[in-house]
JSON list of C-alpha atoms in Angstrom, two decimals:
[
{"chain": "A", "resi": 7, "resn": "MET", "atom": "CA", "xyz": [0.00, 0.00, 0.00]},
{"chain": "A", "resi": 8, "resn": "ILE", "atom": "CA", "xyz": [1.45, 3.35, -1.02]},
{"chain": "A", "resi": 9, "resn": "THR", "atom": "CA", "xyz": [2.37, 5.69, 1.83]},
{"chain": "A", "resi": 10, "resn": "SER", "atom": "CA", "xyz": [3.48, 8.80, -0.07]},
{"chain": "A", "resi": 11, "resn": "ILE", "atom": "CA", "xyz": [2.73, 10.60, -3.34]},
{"chain": "A", "resi": 12, "resn": "LEU", "atom": "CA", "xyz": [5.07, 13.27, -4.68]},
{"chain": "A", "resi": 13, "resn": "GLY", "atom": "CA", "xyz": [6.87, 13.15, -1.35]},
{"chain": "A", "resi": 14, "resn": "ALA", "atom": "CA", "xyz": [3.75, 13.90, 0.73]},
{"chain": "A", "resi": 15, "resn": "PRO", "atom": "CA", "xyz": [2.25, 11.40, 3.21]},
{"chain": "A", "resi": 16, "resn": "VAL", "atom": "CA", "xyz": [-0.92, 9.50, 2.32]},
{"chain": "A", "resi": 17, "resn": "THR", "atom": "CA", "xyz": [-3.69, 8.61, 4.77]},
{"chain": "A", "resi": 18, "resn": "ILE", "atom": "CA", "xyz": [-5.88, 5.73, 3.52]},
{"chain": "A", "resi": 19, "resn": "GLY", "atom": "CA", "xyz": [-9.53, 5.38, 4.52]},
{"chain": "A", "resi": 20, "resn": "ALA", "atom": "CA", "xyz": [-11.54, 2.22, 3.96]},
{"chain": "A", "resi": 21, "resn": "THR", "atom": "CA", "xyz": [-14.65, 4.16, 2.91]},
{"chain": "A", "resi": 22, "resn": "ARG", "atom": "CA", "xyz": [-15.62, 7.65, 1.82]},
{"chain": "A", "resi": 23, "resn": "ASP", "atom": "CA", "xyz": [-16.90, 8.42, 5.32]},
{"chain": "A", "resi": 24, "resn": "ASP", "atom": "CA", "xyz": [-13.62, 7.25, 6.82]},
{"chain": "A", "resi": 25, "resn": "VAL", "atom": "CA", "xyz": [-11.70, 9.62, 4.56]},
{"chain": "A", "resi": 26, "resn": "VAL", "atom": "CA", "xyz": [-14.01, 12.53, 5.37]},
{"chain": "A", "resi": 27, "resn": "HIS", "atom": "CA", "xyz": [-13.55, 11.94, 9.10]},
{"chain": "A", "resi": 28, "resn": "GLU", "atom": "CA", "xyz": [-9.77, 11.63, 8.72]},
{"chain": "A", "resi": 29, "resn": "VAL", "atom": "CA", "xyz": [-9.58, 14.99, 6.95]},
{"chain": "A", "resi": 30, "resn": "ALA", "atom": "CA", "xyz": [-11.86, 16.68, 9.49]},
{"chain": "A", "resi": 31, "resn": "ASP", "atom": "CA", "xyz": [-9.75, 15.32, 12.36]},
{"chain": "A", "resi": 32, "resn": "ALA", "atom": "CA", "xyz": [-6.58, 16.59, 10.67]},
{"chain": "A", "resi": 33, "resn": "VAL", "atom": "CA", "xyz": [-8.11, 20.07, 10.29]},
{"chain": "A", "resi": 34, "resn": "LEU", "atom": "CA", "xyz": [-9.23, 20.18, 13.92]},
{"chain": "A", "resi": 35, "resn": "ASN", "atom": "CA", "xyz": [-5.83, 18.95, 15.12]},
{"chain": "A", "resi": 36, "resn": "LEU", "atom": "CA", "xyz": [-4.15, 21.63, 13.04]},
{"chain": "A", "resi": 37, "resn": "SER", "atom": "CA", "xyz": [-6.43, 24.32, 14.48]},
{"chain": "A", "resi": 38, "resn": "ALA", "atom": "CA", "xyz": [-5.41, 23.19, 17.97]},
{"chain": "A", "resi": 39, "resn": "GLN", "atom": "CA", "xyz": [-1.75, 23.66, 17.05]},
{"chain": "A", "resi": 40, "resn": "MET", "atom": "CA", "xyz": [-1.88, 26.96, 15.16]},
{"chain": "A", "resi": 41, "resn": "HIS", "atom": "CA", "xyz": [-4.10, 29.97, 14.60]},
{"chain": "A", "resi": 42, "resn": "ILE", "atom": "CA", "xyz": [-6.14, 29.48, 11.43]},
{"chain": "A", "resi": 43, "resn": "ASP", "atom": "CA", "xyz": [-7.38, 32.91, 10.43]},
{"chain": "A", "resi": 44, "resn": "SER", "atom": "CA", "xyz": [-8.68, 31.72, 7.06]},
{"chain": "A", "resi": 45, "resn": "PHE", "atom": "CA", "xyz": [-8.73, 28.60, 4.94]},
{"chain": "A", "resi": 46, "resn": "VAL", "atom": "CA", "xyz": [-9.62, 27.53, 1.41]},
{"chain": "A", "resi": 47, "resn": "ILE", "atom": "CA", "xyz": [-12.15, 24.81, 0.66]},
{"chain": "A", "resi": 48, "resn": "SER", "atom": "CA", "xyz": [-13.64, 23.53, -2.58]},
{"chain": "A", "resi": 49, "resn": "GLY", "atom": "CA", "xyz": [-17.27, 22.72, -3.34]},
{"chain": "A", "resi": 50, "resn": "GLY", "atom": "CA", "xyz": [-18.64, 19.39, -4.52]},
{"chain": "A", "resi": 51, "resn": "ALA", "atom": "CA", "xyz": [-19.56, 16.52, -2.21]},
{"chain": "A", "resi": 52, "resn": "SER", "atom": "CA", "xyz": [-16.59, 15.41, -0.10]},
{"chain": "A", "resi": 53, "resn": "THR", "atom": "CA", "xyz": [-15.14, 18.75, 0.94]},
{"chain": "A", "resi": 54, "resn": "PRO", "atom": "CA", "xyz": [-18.45, 20.24, 2.18]},
{"chain": "A", "resi": 55, "resn": "ALA", "atom": "CA", "xyz": [-18.90, 17.03, 4.19]},
{"chain": "A", "resi": 56, "resn": "VAL", "atom": "CA", "xyz": [-15.50, 17.72, 5.77]},
{"chain": "A", "resi": 57, "resn": "LEU", "atom": "CA", "xyz": [-16.50, 21.32, 6.47]},
{"chain": "A", "resi": 58, "resn": "ARG", "atom": "CA", "xyz": [-19.72, 20.17, 8.15]},
{"chain": "A", "resi": 59, "resn": "LEU", "atom": "CA", "xyz": [-17.78, 17.98, 10.60]},
{"chain": "A", "resi": 60, "resn": "VAL", "atom": "CA", "xyz": [-15.20, 20.68, 11.25]},
{"chain": "A", "resi": 61, "resn": "ALA", "atom": "CA", "xyz": [-17.87, 23.34, 11.82]},
{"chain": "A", "resi": 62, "resn": "GLN", "atom": "CA", "xyz": [-19.85, 21.14, 14.20]},
{"chain": "A", "resi": 63, "resn": "SER", "atom": "CA", "xyz": [-16.75, 20.42, 16.29]},
{"chain": "A", "resi": 64, "resn": "TRP", "atom": "CA", "xyz": [-15.08, 23.85, 16.13]},
{"chain": "A", "resi": 65, "resn": "ARG", "atom": "CA", "xyz": [-13.99, 24.89, 19.62]},
{"chain": "A", "resi": 66, "resn": "ASP", "atom": "CA", "xyz": [-11.60, 27.79, 18.98]},
{"chain": "A", "resi": 67, "resn": "ASN", "atom": "CA", "xyz": [-12.71, 31.18, 20.28]},
{"chain": "A", "resi": 68, "resn": "HIS", "atom": "CA", "xyz": [-12.20, 32.88, 16.91]},
{"chain": "A", "resi": 69, "resn": "THR", "atom": "CA", "xyz": [-14.11, 32.50, 13.65]},
{"chain": "A", "resi": 70, "resn": "PRO", "atom": "CA", "xyz": [-11.99, 32.00, 10.52]},
{"chain": "A", "resi": 71, "resn": "SER", "atom": "CA", "xyz": [-12.85, 33.31, 7.09]},
{"chain": "A", "resi": 72, "resn": "ILE", "atom": "CA", "xyz": [-13.65, 30.61, 4.54]},
{"chain": "A", "resi": 73, "resn": "ILE", "atom": "CA", "xyz": [-12.37, 31.13, 1.01]},
{"chain": "A", "resi": 74, "resn": "VAL", "atom": "CA", "xyz": [-14.02, 29.18, -1.81]},
{"chain": "A", "resi": 75, "resn": "SER", "atom": "CA", "xyz": [-11.48, 27.58, -4.13]},
{"chain": "A", "resi": 76, "resn": "ASP", "atom": "CA", "xyz": [-13.58, 28.51, -7.16]},
{"chain": "A", "resi": 77, "resn": "GLU", "atom": "CA", "xyz": [-17.06, 29.59, -8.19]},
{"chain": "A", "resi": 78, "resn": "ARG", "atom": "CA", "xyz": [-19.47, 28.92, -11.03]},
{"chain": "A", "resi": 79, "resn": "HIS", "atom": "CA", "xyz": [-20.32, 32.22, -12.73]},
{"chain": "A", "resi": 80, "resn": "CYS", "atom": "CA", "xyz": [-24.09, 31.92, -13.09]},
{"chain": "A", "resi": 81, "resn": "ASP", "atom": "CA", "xyz": [-27.30, 33.51, -11.82]},
{"chain": "A", "resi": 82, "resn": "ASP", "atom": "CA", "xyz": [-28.64, 30.47, -9.94]},
{"chain": "A", "resi": 83, "resn": "PRO", "atom": "CA", "xyz": [-27.55, 30.61, -6.26]},
{"chain": "A", "resi": 84, "resn": "ALA", "atom": "CA", "xyz": [-28.27, 26.90, -5.90]},
{"chain": "A", "resi": 85, "resn": "GLU", "atom": "CA", "xyz": [-25.40, 26.21, -8.32]},
{"chain": "A", "resi": 86, "resn": "GLN", "atom": "CA", "xyz": [-22.86, 28.29, -6.45]},
{"chain": "A", "resi": 87, "resn": "ASN", "atom": "CA", "xyz": [-20.26, 26.87, -4.08]},
{"chain": "A", "resi": 88, "resn": "ALA", "atom": "CA", "xyz": [-20.62, 29.78, -1.67]},
{"chain": "A", "resi": 89, "resn": "GLU", "atom": "CA", "xyz": [-24.32, 29.04, -1.13]},
{"chain": "A", "resi": 90, "resn": "GLN", "atom": "CA", "xyz": [-23.58, 25.35, -0.66]},
{"chain": "A", "resi": 91, "resn": "LEU", "atom": "CA", "xyz": [-21.01, 26.12, 2.01]},
{"chain": "A", "resi": 92, "resn": "ARG", "atom": "CA", "xyz": [-23.31, 28.60, 3.78]},
{"chain": "A", "resi": 93, "resn": "ALA", "atom": "CA", "xyz": [-25.94, 25.87, 4.03]},
{"chain": "A", "resi": 94, "resn": "VAL", "atom": "CA", "xyz": [-23.36, 23.47, 5.46]},
{"chain": "A", "resi": 95, "resn": "LEU", "atom": "CA", "xyz": [-22.37, 25.97, 8.17]},
{"chain": "A", "resi": 96, "resn": "ALA", "atom": "CA", "xyz": [-25.94, 26.80, 9.24]},
{"chain": "A", "resi": 97, "resn": "GLY", "atom": "CA", "xyz": [-26.55, 26.10, 12.91]},
{"chain": "A", "resi": 98, "resn": "SER", "atom": "CA", "xyz": [-22.90, 25.35, 13.66]},
{"chain": "A", "resi": 99, "resn": "PRO", "atom": "CA", "xyz": [-20.31, 27.32, 15.68]},
{"chain": "A", "resi": 100, "resn": "LEU", "atom": "CA", "xyz": [-19.02, 28.62, 12.33]},
{"chain": "A", "resi": 101, "resn": "ALA", "atom": "CA", "xyz": [-22.42, 29.78, 11.07]},
{"chain": "A", "resi": 102, "resn": "ARG", "atom": "CA", "xyz": [-21.24, 33.41, 11.04]},
{"chain": "A", "resi": 103, "resn": "ALA", "atom": "CA", "xyz": [-17.93, 32.69, 9.31]},
{"chain": "A", "resi": 104, "resn": "PRO", "atom": "CA", "xyz": [-17.34, 35.12, 6.42]},
{"chain": "A", "resi": 105, "resn": "ILE", "atom": "CA", "xyz": [-17.30, 33.33, 3.07]},
{"chain": "A", "resi": 106, "resn": "ILE", "atom": "CA", "xyz": [-14.92, 34.95, 0.62]},
{"chain": "A", "resi": 107, "resn": "ALA", "atom": "CA", "xyz": [-16.23, 34.27, -2.89]},
{"chain": "A", "resi": 108, "resn": "PRO", "atom": "CA", "xyz": [-16.54, 36.05, -6.23]},
{"chain": "A", "resi": 109, "resn": "PRO", "atom": "CA", "xyz": [-19.68, 38.21, -6.47]},
{"chain": "A", "resi": 110, "resn": "SER", "atom": "CA", "xyz": [-22.51, 36.90, -8.62]},
{"chain": "A", "resi": 111, "resn": "GLY", "atom": "CA", "xyz": [-23.94, 38.88, -11.50]},
{"chain": "A", "resi": 112, "resn": "GLY", "atom": "CA", "xyz": [-22.19, 41.19, -13.91]},
{"chain": "A", "resi": 113, "resn": "ASP", "atom": "CA", "xyz": [-19.41, 40.07, -16.19]},
{"chain": "A", "resi": 114, "resn": "VAL", "atom": "CA", "xyz": [-17.01, 37.34, -15.13]},
{"chain": "A", "resi": 115, "resn": "ILE", "atom": "CA", "xyz": [-13.81, 39.40, -15.44]},
{"chain": "A", "resi": 116, "resn": "SER", "atom": "CA", "xyz": [-15.18, 42.16, -13.18]},
{"chain": "A", "resi": 117, "resn": "ALA", "atom": "CA", "xyz": [-16.27, 39.53, -10.64]},
{"chain": "A", "resi": 118, "resn": "ALA", "atom": "CA", "xyz": [-12.81, 37.97, -10.72]},
{"chain": "A", "resi": 119, "resn": "ARG", "atom": "CA", "xyz": [-11.10, 41.33, -10.22]},
{"chain": "A", "resi": 120, "resn": "GLU", "atom": "CA", "xyz": [-13.35, 42.22, -7.30]},
{"chain": "A", "resi": 121, "resn": "TRP", "atom": "CA", "xyz": [-12.65, 38.86, -5.67]},
{"chain": "A", "resi": 122, "resn": "SER", "atom": "CA", "xyz": [-8.92, 39.28, -6.21]},
{"chain": "A", "resi": 123, "resn": "HIS", "atom": "CA", "xyz": [-9.06, 42.69, -4.53]},
{"chain": "A", "resi": 124, "resn": "ARG", "atom": "CA", "xyz": [-10.94, 41.25, -1.56]},
{"chain": "A", "resi": 125, "resn": "LEU", "atom": "CA", "xyz": [-8.40, 38.46, -1.17]},
{"chain": "A", "resi": 126, "resn": "GLU", "atom": "CA", "xyz": [-5.68, 41.10, -0.91]},
{"chain": "A", "resi": 127, "resn": "GLN", "atom": "CA", "xyz": [-7.50, 42.62, 2.07]},
{"chain": "A", "resi": 128, "resn": "ILE", "atom": "CA", "xyz": [-7.48, 39.51, 4.26]},
{"chain": "A", "resi": 129, "resn": "GLU", "atom": "CA", "xyz": [-4.73, 37.44, 5.83]},
{"chain": "A", "resi": 130, "resn": "ALA", "atom": "CA", "xyz": [-3.37, 34.72, 3.56]},
{"chain": "A", "resi": 131, "resn": "PRO", "atom": "CA", "xyz": [-4.89, 31.29, 4.31]},
{"chain": "A", "resi": 132, "resn": "SER", "atom": "CA", "xyz": [-2.85, 28.73, 6.21]},
{"chain": "A", "resi": 133, "resn": "LEU", "atom": "CA", "xyz": [-4.84, 25.72, 4.96]},
{"chain": "A", "resi": 134, "resn": "ALA", "atom": "CA", "xyz": [-6.41, 24.59, 1.68]},
{"chain": "A", "resi": 135, "resn": "ILE", "atom": "CA", "xyz": [-8.65, 21.54, 1.28]},
{"chain": "A", "resi": 136, "resn": "VAL", "atom": "CA", "xyz": [-9.53, 20.38, -2.24]},
{"chain": "A", "resi": 137, "resn": "SER", "atom": "CA", "xyz": [-10.91, 17.27, -3.85]},
{"chain": "A", "resi": 138, "resn": "MET", "atom": "CA", "xyz": [-9.35, 15.75, -6.97]},
{"chain": "A", "resi": 139, "resn": "ALA", "atom": "CA", "xyz": [-11.72, 14.98, -9.85]},
{"chain": "A", "resi": 140, "resn": "ASP", "atom": "CA", "xyz": [-11.38, 11.96, -12.13]},
{"chain": "A", "resi": 141, "resn": "ASP", "atom": "CA", "xyz": [-9.47, 14.02, -14.72]},
{"chain": "A", "resi": 142, "resn": "GLY", "atom": "CA", "xyz": [-7.03, 15.39, -12.15]},
{"chain": "A", "resi": 143, "resn": "HIS", "atom": "CA", "xyz": [-8.58, 18.83, -11.92]},
{"chain": "A", "resi": 144, "resn": "ILE", "atom": "CA", "xyz": [-9.00, 20.80, -8.70]},
{"chain": "A", "resi": 145, "resn": "ALA", "atom": "CA", "xyz": [-11.03, 23.96, -8.13]},
{"chain": "A", "resi": 146, "resn": "SER", "atom": "CA", "xyz": [-11.71, 25.21, -11.69]},
{"chain": "A", "resi": 147, "resn": "LEU", "atom": "CA", "xyz": [-8.22, 24.44, -12.91]},
{"chain": "A", "resi": 148, "resn": "PHE", "atom": "CA", "xyz": [-8.76, 21.91, -15.69]},
{"chain": "A", "resi": 149, "resn": "PRO", "atom": "CA", "xyz": [-6.23, 19.90, -17.71]},
{"chain": "A", "resi": 150, "resn": "SER", "atom": "CA", "xyz": [-5.73, 21.26, -21.23]},
{"chain": "A", "resi": 151, "resn": "VAL", "atom": "CA", "xyz": [-8.06, 24.23, -20.61]},
{"chain": "A", "resi": 152, "resn": "GLU", "atom": "CA", "xyz": [-6.26, 27.56, -20.61]},
{"chain": "A", "resi": 153, "resn": "ALA", "atom": "CA", "xyz": [-7.42, 29.98, -17.95]},
{"chain": "A", "resi": 154, "resn": "THR", "atom": "CA", "xyz": [-7.15, 33.77, -18.16]},
{"chain": "A", "resi": 155, "resn": "PRO", "atom": "CA", "xyz": [-5.22, 35.30, -15.24]},
{"chain": "A", "resi": 156, "resn": "VAL", "atom": "CA", "xyz": [-6.65, 38.51, -13.78]},
{"chain": "A", "resi": 157, "resn": "SER", "atom": "CA", "xyz": [-4.04, 38.64, -11.00]},
{"chain": "A", "resi": 158, "resn": "ALA", "atom": "CA", "xyz": [-1.47, 36.37, -9.41]},
{"chain": "A", "resi": 159, "resn": "SER", "atom": "CA", "xyz": [-4.26, 34.99, -7.21]},
{"chain": "A", "resi": 160, "resn": "VAL", "atom": "CA", "xyz": [-7.25, 34.56, -9.53]},
{"chain": "A", "resi": 161, "resn": "VAL", "atom": "CA", "xyz": [-7.91, 33.12, -12.98]},
{"chain": "A", "resi": 162, "resn": "VAL", "atom": "CA", "xyz": [-11.02, 32.85, -15.17]},
{"chain": "A", "resi": 163, "resn": "CYS", "atom": "CA", "xyz": [-12.00, 29.73, -17.05]},
{"chain": "A", "resi": 164, "resn": "HIS", "atom": "CA", "xyz": [-14.14, 30.53, -20.10]},
{"chain": "A", "resi": 165, "resn": "ALA", "atom": "CA", "xyz": [-14.55, 26.97, -21.40]},
{"chain": "A", "resi": 166, "resn": "SER", "atom": "CA", "xyz": [-15.13, 24.61, -18.50]},
{"chain": "A", "resi": 167, "resn": "PRO", "atom": "CA", "xyz": [-15.76, 21.02, -19.64]},
{"chain": "A", "resi": 168, "resn": "LYS", "atom": "CA", "xyz": [-18.51, 20.95, -17.00]},
{"chain": "A", "resi": 169, "resn": "PRO", "atom": "CA", "xyz": [-21.37, 23.48, -17.04]},
{"chain": "A", "resi": 170, "resn": "PRO", "atom": "CA", "xyz": [-21.53, 26.36, -16.61]},
{"chain": "A", "resi": 171, "resn": "PRO", "atom": "CA", "xyz": [-18.67, 27.25, -18.98]},
{"chain": "A", "resi": 172, "resn": "GLN", "atom": "CA", "xyz": [-17.51, 30.34, -17.09]},
{"chain": "A", "resi": 173, "resn": "ARG", "atom": "CA", "xyz": [-15.82, 29.90, -13.73]},
{"chain": "A", "resi": 174, "resn": "VAL", "atom": "CA", "xyz": [-13.59, 31.93, -11.46]},
{"chain": "A", "resi": 175, "resn": "SER", "atom": "CA", "xyz": [-10.83, 30.10, -9.61]},
{"chain": "A", "resi": 176, "resn": "LEU", "atom": "CA", "xyz": [-7.92, 30.61, -7.30]},
{"chain": "A", "resi": 177, "resn": "SER", "atom": "CA", "xyz": [-4.70, 30.19, -9.26]},
{"chain": "A", "resi": 178, "resn": "SER", "atom": "CA", "xyz": [-2.13, 27.44, -8.79]},
{"chain": "A", "resi": 179, "resn": "THR", "atom": "CA", "xyz": [0.28, 30.16, -7.64]},
{"chain": "A", "resi": 180, "resn": "TYR", "atom": "CA", "xyz": [-2.09, 31.26, -4.87]},
{"chain": "A", "resi": 181, "resn": "LEU", "atom": "CA", "xyz": [-2.80, 27.70, -3.76]},
{"chain": "A", "resi": 182, "resn": "GLN", "atom": "CA", "xyz": [0.86, 26.68, -3.77]},
{"chain": "A", "resi": 183, "resn": "ALA", "atom": "CA", "xyz": [1.63, 29.49, -1.32]},
{"chain": "A", "resi": 184, "resn": "VAL", "atom": "CA", "xyz": [-0.72, 28.02, 1.31]},
{"chain": "A", "resi": 185, "resn": "GLN", "atom": "CA", "xyz": [1.28, 26.32, 4.05]},
{"chain": "A", "resi": 186, "resn": "HIS", "atom": "CA", "xyz": [-0.92, 23.23, 4.54]},
{"chain": "A", "resi": 187, "resn": "ARG", "atom": "CA", "xyz": [-2.46, 21.72, 1.39]},
{"chain": "A", "resi": 188, "resn": "PHE", "atom": "CA", "xyz": [-4.81, 18.74, 1.76]},
{"chain": "A", "resi": 189, "resn": "ALA", "atom": "CA", "xyz": [-5.90, 16.74, -1.31]},
{"chain": "A", "resi": 190, "resn": "ILE", "atom": "CA", "xyz": [-8.83, 14.33, -1.09]},
{"chain": "A", "resi": 191, "resn": "VAL", "atom": "CA", "xyz": [-9.21, 11.43, -3.53]},
{"chain": "A", "resi": 192, "resn": "ILE", "atom": "CA", "xyz": [-12.41, 9.39, -3.26]},
{"chain": "A", "resi": 193, "resn": "GLY", "atom": "CA", "xyz": [-13.72, 6.83, -5.77]},
{"chain": "A", "resi": 194, "resn": "ALA", "atom": "CA", "xyz": [-12.26, 3.85, -7.61]},
{"chain": "A", "resi": 195, "resn": "GLU", "atom": "CA", "xyz": [-12.58, 5.73, -10.91]},
{"chain": "A", "resi": 196, "resn": "LYS", "atom": "CA", "xyz": [-9.76, 8.04, -9.78]},
{"chain": "A", "resi": 197, "resn": "SER", "atom": "CA", "xyz": [-7.16, 5.33, -9.25]},
{"chain": "A", "resi": 198, "resn": "ALA", "atom": "CA", "xyz": [-5.65, 5.55, -12.75]},
{"chain": "A", "resi": 199, "resn": "VAL", "atom": "CA", "xyz": [-5.33, 9.34, -12.59]},
{"chain": "A", "resi": 200, "resn": "LEU", "atom": "CA", "xyz": [-3.81, 9.18, -9.13]},
{"chain": "A", "resi": 201, "resn": "SER", "atom": "CA", "xyz": [-1.30, 6.64, -10.44]},
{"chain": "A", "resi": 202, "resn": "SER", "atom": "CA", "xyz": [-0.34, 8.97, -13.28]},
{"chain": "A", "resi": 203, "resn": "VAL", "atom": "CA", "xyz": [0.11, 11.84, -10.82]},
{"chain": "A", "resi": 204, "resn": "ALA", "atom": "CA", "xyz": [2.38, 9.68, -8.69]},
{"chain": "A", "resi": 205, "resn": "LYS", "atom": "CA", "xyz": [4.44, 8.99, -11.83]},
{"chain": "A", "resi": 206, "resn": "GLY", "atom": "CA", "xyz": [4.84, 12.68, -12.58]},
{"chain": "A", "resi": 207, "resn": "ALA", "atom": "CA", "xyz": [1.88, 13.63, -14.78]},
{"chain": "A", "resi": 208, "resn": "ASP", "atom": "CA", "xyz": [1.51, 17.42, -15.03]},
{"chain": "A", "resi": 209, "resn": "LEU", "atom": "CA", "xyz": [-2.08, 17.74, -13.84]},
{"chain": "A", "resi": 210, "resn": "PRO", "atom": "CA", "xyz": [-3.67, 20.53, -11.78]},
{"chain": "A", "resi": 211, "resn": "VAL", "atom": "CA", "xyz": [-3.68, 18.43, -8.60]},
{"chain": "A", "resi": 212, "resn": "ALA", "atom": "CA", "xyz": [0.08, 17.93, -8.97]},
{"chain": "A", "resi": 213, "resn": "ARG", "atom": "CA", "xyz": [0.57, 21.70, -9.40]},
{"chain": "A", "resi": 214, "resn": "PHE", "atom": "CA", "xyz": [-1.32, 22.11, -6.12]},
{"chain": "A", "resi": 215, "resn": "VAL", "atom": "CA", "xyz": [1.64, 20.25, -4.56]},
{"chain": "A", "resi": 216, "resn": "PRO", "atom": "CA", "xyz": [-0.30, 18.63, -1.69]},
{"chain": "A", "resi": 217, "resn": "THR", "atom": "CA", "xyz": [1.39, 18.42, 1.69]},
{"chain": "A", "resi": 218, "resn": "ARG", "atom": "CA", "xyz": [-1.00, 15.59, 2.67]},
{"chain": "A", "resi": 219, "resn": "TRP", "atom": "CA", "xyz": [-3.16, 13.18, 0.69]},
{"chain": "A", "resi": 220, "resn": "PHE", "atom": "CA", "xyz": [-6.34, 11.55, 1.98]},
{"chain": "A", "resi": 221, "resn": "VAL", "atom": "CA", "xyz": [-7.29, 8.63, -0.24]},
{"chain": "A", "resi": 222, "resn": "GLU", "atom": "CA", "xyz": [-10.13, 6.10, -0.21]},
{"chain": "A", "resi": 223, "resn": "SER", "atom": "CA", "xyz": [-8.78, 2.55, -0.40]},
{"chain": "A", "resi": 224, "resn": "ALA", "atom": "CA", "xyz": [-10.70, 1.97, -3.65]},
{"chain": "A", "resi": 225, "resn": "ALA", "atom": "CA", "xyz": [-8.61, 4.71, -5.29]},
{"chain": "A", "resi": 226, "resn": "ASN", "atom": "CA", "xyz": [-5.30, 3.60, -3.79]},
{"chain": "A", "resi": 227, "resn": "LEU", "atom": "CA", "xyz": [-2.38, 2.70, -6.02]},
{"chain": "A", "resi": 228, "resn": "GLY", "atom": "CA", "xyz": [-1.04, -0.41, -4.41]}
]
């Protein structure tokens, strides 16, 4: 069973729920060791489940800001990561946590620039938690899809392979600068991509340069 990928340790969970709990425990342990003023988290299924556990068990006397890793640029709030995360936090000790996300409405470049400016006004995050997709993408950083940079921190994807086509994302440069970078890999369908990453494939998750991997046994390499 593999114990490291790209030099970073791997924690294996027997099931999806095991992985989610392992990540949540790692976040809470980290918060007990250091002040987490803000952290990045992606949308989807696994990472919001992690956030729910973290929020329910949060015991620190400060409330961190939560930065979305990326956002769908569309008019439907139900499709937006920020709204998903707000729903996850409802009723928890982190219910009032500020969520730092691109504004909805208007043109996508203006939204990206406004988000970039807001990111400059807050303390840099000390933790990022993302989930790897079955093509190796994270946030809205897709393989073979060129994104338009609006700053060192933020890029715009105009041709997402998943709808909607326009998305705003944190850049690889921004994410790489985060001290603790957790990558989650859940699902047997991701095993081949994870193997290619371990062998040096230049995919967005590899450019994230995880400091820890959390992998479901079904997706494990060995």
